[in-house]
Coordinates of C-alpha atoms and ligand atoms in Angstrom, one line a residue:
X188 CA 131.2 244.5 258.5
X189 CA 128.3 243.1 256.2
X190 CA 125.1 242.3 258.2
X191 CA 122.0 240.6 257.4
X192 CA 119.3 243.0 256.5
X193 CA 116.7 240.7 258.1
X194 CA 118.0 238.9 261.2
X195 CA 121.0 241.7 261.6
X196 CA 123.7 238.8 261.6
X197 CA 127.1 239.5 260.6
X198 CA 127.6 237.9 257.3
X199 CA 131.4 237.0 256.6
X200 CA 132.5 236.2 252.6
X201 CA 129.8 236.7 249.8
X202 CA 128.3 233.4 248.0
X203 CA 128.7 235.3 244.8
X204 CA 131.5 237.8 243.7
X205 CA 131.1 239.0 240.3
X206 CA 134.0 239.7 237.6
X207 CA 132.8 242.2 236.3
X208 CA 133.2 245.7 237.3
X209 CA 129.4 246.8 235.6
X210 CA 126.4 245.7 236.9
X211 CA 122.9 245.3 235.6
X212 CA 119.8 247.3 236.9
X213 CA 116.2 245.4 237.0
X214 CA 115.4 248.1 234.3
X215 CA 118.6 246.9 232.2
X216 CA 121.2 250.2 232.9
X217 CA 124.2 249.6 233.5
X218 CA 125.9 250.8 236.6
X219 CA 129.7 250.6 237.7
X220 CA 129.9 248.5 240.3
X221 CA 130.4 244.5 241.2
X222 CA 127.5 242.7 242.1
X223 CA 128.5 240.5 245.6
X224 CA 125.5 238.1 247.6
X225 CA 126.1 236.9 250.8
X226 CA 123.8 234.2 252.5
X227 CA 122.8 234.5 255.9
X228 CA 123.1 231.4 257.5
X229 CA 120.6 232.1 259.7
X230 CA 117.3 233.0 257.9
X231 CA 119.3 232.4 254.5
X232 CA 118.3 236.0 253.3
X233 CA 120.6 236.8 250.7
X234 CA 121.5 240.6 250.1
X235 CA 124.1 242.5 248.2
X236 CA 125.1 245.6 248.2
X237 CA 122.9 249.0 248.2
X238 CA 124.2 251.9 246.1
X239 CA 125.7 254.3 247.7
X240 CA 123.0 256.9 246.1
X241 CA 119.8 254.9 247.1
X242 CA 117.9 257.8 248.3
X243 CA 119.0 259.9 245.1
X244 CA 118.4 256.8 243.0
X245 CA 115.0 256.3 243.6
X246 CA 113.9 259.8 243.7
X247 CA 114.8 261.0 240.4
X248 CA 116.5 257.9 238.3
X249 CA 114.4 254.5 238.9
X250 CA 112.2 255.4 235.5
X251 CA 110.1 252.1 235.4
X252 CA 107.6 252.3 232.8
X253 CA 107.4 256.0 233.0
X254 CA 107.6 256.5 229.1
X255 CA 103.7 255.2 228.1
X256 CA 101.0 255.2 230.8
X257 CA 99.6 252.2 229.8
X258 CA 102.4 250.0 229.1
X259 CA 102.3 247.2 230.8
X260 CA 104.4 244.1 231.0
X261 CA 103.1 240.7 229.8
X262 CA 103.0 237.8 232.3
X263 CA 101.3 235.4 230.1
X264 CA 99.8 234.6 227.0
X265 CA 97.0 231.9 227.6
X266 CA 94.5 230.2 225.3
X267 CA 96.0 233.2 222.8
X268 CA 95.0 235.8 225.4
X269 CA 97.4 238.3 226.6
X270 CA 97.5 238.4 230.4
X271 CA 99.1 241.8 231.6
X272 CA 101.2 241.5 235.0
X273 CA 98.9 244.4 236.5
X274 CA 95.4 241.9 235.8
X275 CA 97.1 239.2 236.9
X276 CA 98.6 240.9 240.2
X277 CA 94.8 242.2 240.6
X278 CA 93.1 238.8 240.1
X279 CA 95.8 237.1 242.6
X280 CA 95.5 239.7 245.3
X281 CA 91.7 239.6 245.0
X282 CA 91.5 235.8 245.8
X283 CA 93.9 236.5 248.6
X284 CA 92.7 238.8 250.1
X285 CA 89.0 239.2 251.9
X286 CA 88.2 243.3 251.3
X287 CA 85.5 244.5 253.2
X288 CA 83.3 247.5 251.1
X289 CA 85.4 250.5 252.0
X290 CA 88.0 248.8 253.2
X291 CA 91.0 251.7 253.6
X292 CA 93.9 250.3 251.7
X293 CA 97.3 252.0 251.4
X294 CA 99.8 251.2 248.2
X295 CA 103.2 251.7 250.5
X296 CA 106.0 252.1 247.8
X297 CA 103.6 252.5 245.4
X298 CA 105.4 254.1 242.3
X299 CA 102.7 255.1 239.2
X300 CA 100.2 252.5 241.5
X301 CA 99.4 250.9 238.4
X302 CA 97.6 247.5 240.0
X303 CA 95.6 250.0 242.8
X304 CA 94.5 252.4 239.5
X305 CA 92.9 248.9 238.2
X306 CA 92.0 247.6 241.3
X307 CA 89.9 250.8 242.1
X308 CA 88.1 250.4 238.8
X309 CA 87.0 247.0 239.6
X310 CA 86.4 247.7 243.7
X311 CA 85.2 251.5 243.3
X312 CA 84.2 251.4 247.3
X313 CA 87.4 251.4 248.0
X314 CA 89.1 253.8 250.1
X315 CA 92.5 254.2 248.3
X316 CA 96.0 256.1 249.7
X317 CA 99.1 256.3 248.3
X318 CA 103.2 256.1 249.2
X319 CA 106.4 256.4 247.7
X320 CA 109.7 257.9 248.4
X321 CA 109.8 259.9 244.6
X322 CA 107.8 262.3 243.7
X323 CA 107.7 261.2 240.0
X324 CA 104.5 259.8 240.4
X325 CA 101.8 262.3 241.0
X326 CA 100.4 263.3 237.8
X327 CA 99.9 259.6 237.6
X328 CA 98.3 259.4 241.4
X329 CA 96.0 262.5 241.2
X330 CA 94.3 260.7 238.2
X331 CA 92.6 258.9 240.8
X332 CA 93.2 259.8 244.5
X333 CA 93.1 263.2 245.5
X334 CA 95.8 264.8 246.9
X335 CA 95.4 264.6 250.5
X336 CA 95.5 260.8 250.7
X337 CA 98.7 260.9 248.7
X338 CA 102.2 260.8 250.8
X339 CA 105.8 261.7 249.6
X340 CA 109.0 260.2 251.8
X341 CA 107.0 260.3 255.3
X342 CA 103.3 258.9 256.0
X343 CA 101.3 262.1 258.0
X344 CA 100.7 260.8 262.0
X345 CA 97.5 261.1 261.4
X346 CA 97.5 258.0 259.0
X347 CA 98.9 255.6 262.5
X348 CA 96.9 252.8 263.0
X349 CA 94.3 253.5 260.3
X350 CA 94.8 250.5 257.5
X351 CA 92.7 247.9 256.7
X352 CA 95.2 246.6 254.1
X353 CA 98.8 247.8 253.1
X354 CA 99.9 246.4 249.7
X355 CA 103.4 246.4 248.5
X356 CA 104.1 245.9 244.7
X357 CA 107.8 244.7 243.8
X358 CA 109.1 247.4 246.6
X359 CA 110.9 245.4 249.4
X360 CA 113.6 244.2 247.3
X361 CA 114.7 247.8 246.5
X362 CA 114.9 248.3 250.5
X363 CA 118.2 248.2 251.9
X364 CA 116.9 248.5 255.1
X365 CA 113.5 246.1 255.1
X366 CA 113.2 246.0 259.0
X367 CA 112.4 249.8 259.2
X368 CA 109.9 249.7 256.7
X369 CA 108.1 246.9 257.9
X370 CA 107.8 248.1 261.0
X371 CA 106.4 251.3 259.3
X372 CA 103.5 249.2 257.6
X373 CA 102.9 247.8 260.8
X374 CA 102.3 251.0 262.4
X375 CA 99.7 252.2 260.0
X376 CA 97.9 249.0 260.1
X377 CA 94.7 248.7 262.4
X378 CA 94.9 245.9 265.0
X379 CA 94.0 242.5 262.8
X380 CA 94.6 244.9 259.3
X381 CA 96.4 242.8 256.6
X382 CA 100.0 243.6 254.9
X383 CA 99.7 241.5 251.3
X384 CA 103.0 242.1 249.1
X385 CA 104.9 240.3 245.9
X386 CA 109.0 240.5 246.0
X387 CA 111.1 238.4 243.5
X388 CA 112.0 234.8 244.0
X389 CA 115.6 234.3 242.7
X390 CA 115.1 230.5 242.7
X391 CA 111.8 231.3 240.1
X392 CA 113.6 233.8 238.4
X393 CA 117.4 233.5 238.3
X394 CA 118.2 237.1 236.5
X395 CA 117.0 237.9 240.0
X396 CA 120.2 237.5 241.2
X397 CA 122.5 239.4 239.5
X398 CA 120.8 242.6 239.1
X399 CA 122.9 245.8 241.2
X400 CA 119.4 247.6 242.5
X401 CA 117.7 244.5 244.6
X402 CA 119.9 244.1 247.4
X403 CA 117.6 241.9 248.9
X404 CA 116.8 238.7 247.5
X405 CA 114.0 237.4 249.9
X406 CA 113.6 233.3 250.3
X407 CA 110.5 232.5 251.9
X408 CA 112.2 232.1 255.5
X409 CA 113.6 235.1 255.6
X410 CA 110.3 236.3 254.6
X411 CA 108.8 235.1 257.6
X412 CA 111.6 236.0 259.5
X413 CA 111.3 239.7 258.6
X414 CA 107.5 239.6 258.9
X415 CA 107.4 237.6 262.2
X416 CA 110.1 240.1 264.1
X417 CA 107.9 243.5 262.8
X418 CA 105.3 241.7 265.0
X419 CA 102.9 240.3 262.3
X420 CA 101.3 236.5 262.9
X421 CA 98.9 234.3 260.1
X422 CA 102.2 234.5 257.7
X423 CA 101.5 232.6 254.6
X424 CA 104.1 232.6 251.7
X425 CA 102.5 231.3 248.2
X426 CA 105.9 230.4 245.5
X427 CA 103.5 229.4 243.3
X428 CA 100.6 232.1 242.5
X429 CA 102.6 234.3 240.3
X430 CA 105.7 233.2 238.4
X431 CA 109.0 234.0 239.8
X432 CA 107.5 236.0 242.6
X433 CA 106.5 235.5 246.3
X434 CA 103.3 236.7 247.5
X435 CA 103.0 236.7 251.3
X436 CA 100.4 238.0 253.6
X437 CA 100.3 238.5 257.4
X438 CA 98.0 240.2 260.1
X439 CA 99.0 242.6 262.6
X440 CA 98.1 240.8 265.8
X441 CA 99.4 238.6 268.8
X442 CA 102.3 236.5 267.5
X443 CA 103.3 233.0 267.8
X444 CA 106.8 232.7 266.3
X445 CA 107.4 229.8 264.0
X446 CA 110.7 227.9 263.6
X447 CA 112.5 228.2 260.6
X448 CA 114.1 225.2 258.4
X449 CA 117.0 226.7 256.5
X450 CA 119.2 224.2 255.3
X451 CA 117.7 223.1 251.9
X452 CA 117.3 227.2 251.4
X453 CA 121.1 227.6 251.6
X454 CA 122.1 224.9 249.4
X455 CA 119.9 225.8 246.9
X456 CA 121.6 229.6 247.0
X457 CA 125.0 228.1 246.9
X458 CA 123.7 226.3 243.6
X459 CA 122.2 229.3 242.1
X460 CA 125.8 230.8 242.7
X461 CA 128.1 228.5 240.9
X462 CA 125.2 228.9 238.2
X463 CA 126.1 232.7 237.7
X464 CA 129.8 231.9 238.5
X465 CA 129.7 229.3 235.5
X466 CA 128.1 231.6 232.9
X467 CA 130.6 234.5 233.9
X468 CA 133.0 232.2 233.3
X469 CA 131.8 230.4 230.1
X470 CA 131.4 234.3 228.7
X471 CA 135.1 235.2 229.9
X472 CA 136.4 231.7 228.2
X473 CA 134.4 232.2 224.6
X474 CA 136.0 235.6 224.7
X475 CA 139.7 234.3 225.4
X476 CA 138.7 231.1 222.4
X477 CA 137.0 233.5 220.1
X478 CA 139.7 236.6 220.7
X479 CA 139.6 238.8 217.3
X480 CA 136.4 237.2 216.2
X481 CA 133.2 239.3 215.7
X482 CA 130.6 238.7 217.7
X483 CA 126.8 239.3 217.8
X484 CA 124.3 238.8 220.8
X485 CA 120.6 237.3 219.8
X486 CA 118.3 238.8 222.4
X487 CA 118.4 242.8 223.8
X488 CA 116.2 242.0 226.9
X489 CA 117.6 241.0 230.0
X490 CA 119.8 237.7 229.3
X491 CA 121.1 239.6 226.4
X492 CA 122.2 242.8 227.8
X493 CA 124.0 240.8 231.2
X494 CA 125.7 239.1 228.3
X495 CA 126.9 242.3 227.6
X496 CA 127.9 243.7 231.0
X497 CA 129.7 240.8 231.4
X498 CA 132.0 240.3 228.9
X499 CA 135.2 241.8 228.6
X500 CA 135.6 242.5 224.9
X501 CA 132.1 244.4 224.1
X502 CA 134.0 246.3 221.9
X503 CA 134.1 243.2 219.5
X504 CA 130.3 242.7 219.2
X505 CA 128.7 243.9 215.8
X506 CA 125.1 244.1 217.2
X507 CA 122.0 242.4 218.9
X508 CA 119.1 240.9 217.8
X509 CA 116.0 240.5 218.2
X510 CA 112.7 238.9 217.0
X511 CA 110.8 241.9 218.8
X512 CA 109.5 244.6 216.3
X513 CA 109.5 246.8 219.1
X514 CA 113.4 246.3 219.5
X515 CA 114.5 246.3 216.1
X516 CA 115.9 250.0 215.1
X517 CA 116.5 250.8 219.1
X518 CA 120.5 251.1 220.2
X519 CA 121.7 248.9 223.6
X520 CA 124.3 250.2 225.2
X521 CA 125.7 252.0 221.2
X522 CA 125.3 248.6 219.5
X523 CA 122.0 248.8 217.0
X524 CA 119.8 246.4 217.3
X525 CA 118.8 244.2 213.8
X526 CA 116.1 241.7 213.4
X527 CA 117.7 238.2 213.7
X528 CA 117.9 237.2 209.5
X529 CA 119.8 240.8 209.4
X530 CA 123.0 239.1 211.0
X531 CA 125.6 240.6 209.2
X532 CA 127.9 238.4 207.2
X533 CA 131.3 238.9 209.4
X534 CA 129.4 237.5 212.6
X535 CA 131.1 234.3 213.8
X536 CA 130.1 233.9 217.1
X537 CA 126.4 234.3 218.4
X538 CA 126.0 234.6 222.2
X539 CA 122.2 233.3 222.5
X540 CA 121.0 236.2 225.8
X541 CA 117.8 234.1 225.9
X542 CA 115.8 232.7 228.9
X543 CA 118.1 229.7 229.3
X544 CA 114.8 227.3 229.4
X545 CA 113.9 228.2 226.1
X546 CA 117.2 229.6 224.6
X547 CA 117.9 226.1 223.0
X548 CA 114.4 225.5 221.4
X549 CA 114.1 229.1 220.1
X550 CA 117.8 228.6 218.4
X551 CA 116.6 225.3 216.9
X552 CA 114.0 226.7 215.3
X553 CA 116.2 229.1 213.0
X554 CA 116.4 226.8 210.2
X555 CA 118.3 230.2 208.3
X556 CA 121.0 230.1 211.7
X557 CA 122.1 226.7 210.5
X558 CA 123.2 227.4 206.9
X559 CA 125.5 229.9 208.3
X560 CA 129.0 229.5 209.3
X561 CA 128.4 230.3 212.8
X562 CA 129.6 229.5 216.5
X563 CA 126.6 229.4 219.4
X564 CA 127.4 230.2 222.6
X565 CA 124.3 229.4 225.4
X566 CA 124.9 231.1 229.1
X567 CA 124.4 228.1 230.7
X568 CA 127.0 225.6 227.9
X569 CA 129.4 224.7 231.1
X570 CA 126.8 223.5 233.2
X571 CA 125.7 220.2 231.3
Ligands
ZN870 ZN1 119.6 236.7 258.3

């Protein structure tokens, strides 16, 4: 029997069964498996399925960013300045946040603790430790904390009660079970210490979703929910700070539980099902209309490559593209990957794997696209 990972109640048939037997990682691997949501109607957490090899998984296999120590992903480009996520996850935490000078923090599910690295170069006074279940990380760790304020799979006793702040990075969603590992952060919290964290919000971020490796997909009252029964109070839940994301904190300390209003939260996971149900099926359907036809997919990010891992007739699909110079000459999944005026000539149909808010403007814009013989196909065509 399913339960829910937050309130424990037992969940009956999934909001969303995919048709596909492959599944997308956040990190854009493919996995075997079918990606399945339930909704809990209680604290309208919505979960799917861990893998079967979590522990293995994360110890050796979840590679994020591992190539190029300082790559870093772009959250914005403002005023023609490139905001990096890890700035922009420093500058948000900061003006949460009220660090005293040597305030002990501890990065819980920290991975290469990119965003404490920064944050320790702008806050030297800073008493920084670090946690994660792999052991990938170190050389990236003893840059700048020192071995004995480093912990691999289990936290030392010594380390109870001792916190000023935990952080939590893009970690919860990973968790199949959430409760345990709050109530771990609790415990090495001081009374009144602060646990300040970012998970995904599938309803800012759709690709959310459908990706195999978060099989949790927090809303904000199960948020609470989770952080209210681990015993923390002063909850605050901000949807708006950092695109796509929640970023909550709450303080260890006396509690006073709050009521939750579901309703609206469950509808709008219901909607944000028959939106993935409609582009499986729009892909299935182009394939059945289009059977024989060669194919092309604009976009190797993630849009393009679910595009991929959903269809049923991959082997019909020439190649990607992509505007990215970075891309071009790369391989996904076999198929090369050509800059968008290198279409080859036999292409008829062009899936667009785009952002679907901006899929339809960036297509316009390729005056070149509409001399050529060629059918679009947008994820989200059915849904007008
Ligand atoms: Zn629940």
């Amino acid at each position: 029997m399913m339960h829910c990972n937050v309130c424990l109640t037992e969940l009956e048939k999934p909001v969303y069964a995919a048709h596909s037997n492959q599944s997308l990682t956040s990190l854009c691997e493919l996995r075997d498996g079918q990606v399945n949501v339930w909704s809990c109607p209680v604290c309208s957490h919505l979960r799917s399925e861990a893998f079967a090899d979590t522990v293995a998984y994360y110890e050796s296999d979840y590679k994020i960013l591992l190539s190029d120590e300082e790559e870093d992903q772009i959250y914005e480009v403002k005023e023609g300045e490139i905001v990096y996520r890890t700035d922009h996850q420093i500058s948000t935490l900061l003006s949460k946040l009220n660090l005293p000078a040597g305030a002990a923090v501890l990065d819980y599910g920290c991975a290469k603790a990119s965003t404490l690295k920064k944050l320790s170069g702008v806050r030297t006074d800073l008493n920084i430790h670090l946690f994660d279940v792999s052991s990938m990380y170190k050389e990236y760790w003893n840059k700048f904390v020192s071995a004995d304020k480093c912990a691999i799979h289990t936290t030392p006793e010594s380390w109870a009660s001792s916190f000023d702040v935990l952080t939590s990075f893009f970690a919860l969603e990973h968790i199949p079970e959430p409760i345990d590992t709050v109530k771990k952060v609790h415990a090495l919290l001081k009374d009144d210490g602060v646990f300040y964290g970012i998970v995904p919000n599938t309803f800012g971020n759709v690709a959310d979703f459908v990706v195999i490796d978060h099989v949790n997909h927090f809303t904000a009252p199960s948020l609470a929910y989770l952080l209210d029964s681990a015993g923390f109070t002063d909850i605050q839940i901000d949807d708006a700070v950092h695109r796509g994301a929640l970023v909550f904190t709450a303080r260890k300390g006396a509690q006073s539980s709050a009521g939750l209003n579901v309703a609206e939260t469950i509808a709008r996971s219901e909607e944000l099902a028959r939106y993935w149900e409609a582009v499986n099926q729009g892909i299935s359907q182009t394939s059945q209309a289009y059977a024989g036809v060669t194919k092309a997919i604009y976009g190797s990010g993630f849009y393009g490559a679910y595009i991929a891992s959903a269809m049923n007739d991959f082997d019909g699909v020439a190649c990607f593209l992509d505007a990215s110079p970075f891309q071009q000459g790369k391989e996904l999944f076999g198929k090369p990957i050509l800059s968008p005026q290198s279409l080859p000539k036999h292409v008829k149909v062009l899936y667009v794997g785009l952002n679907p808010s901006i899929a339809r403007a960036v297509m316009n814009d390729m005056r070149w696209l509409q001399e050529r013989n060629i059918s679009l196909v947008f994820l989200d065509e059915q849904l007008a």
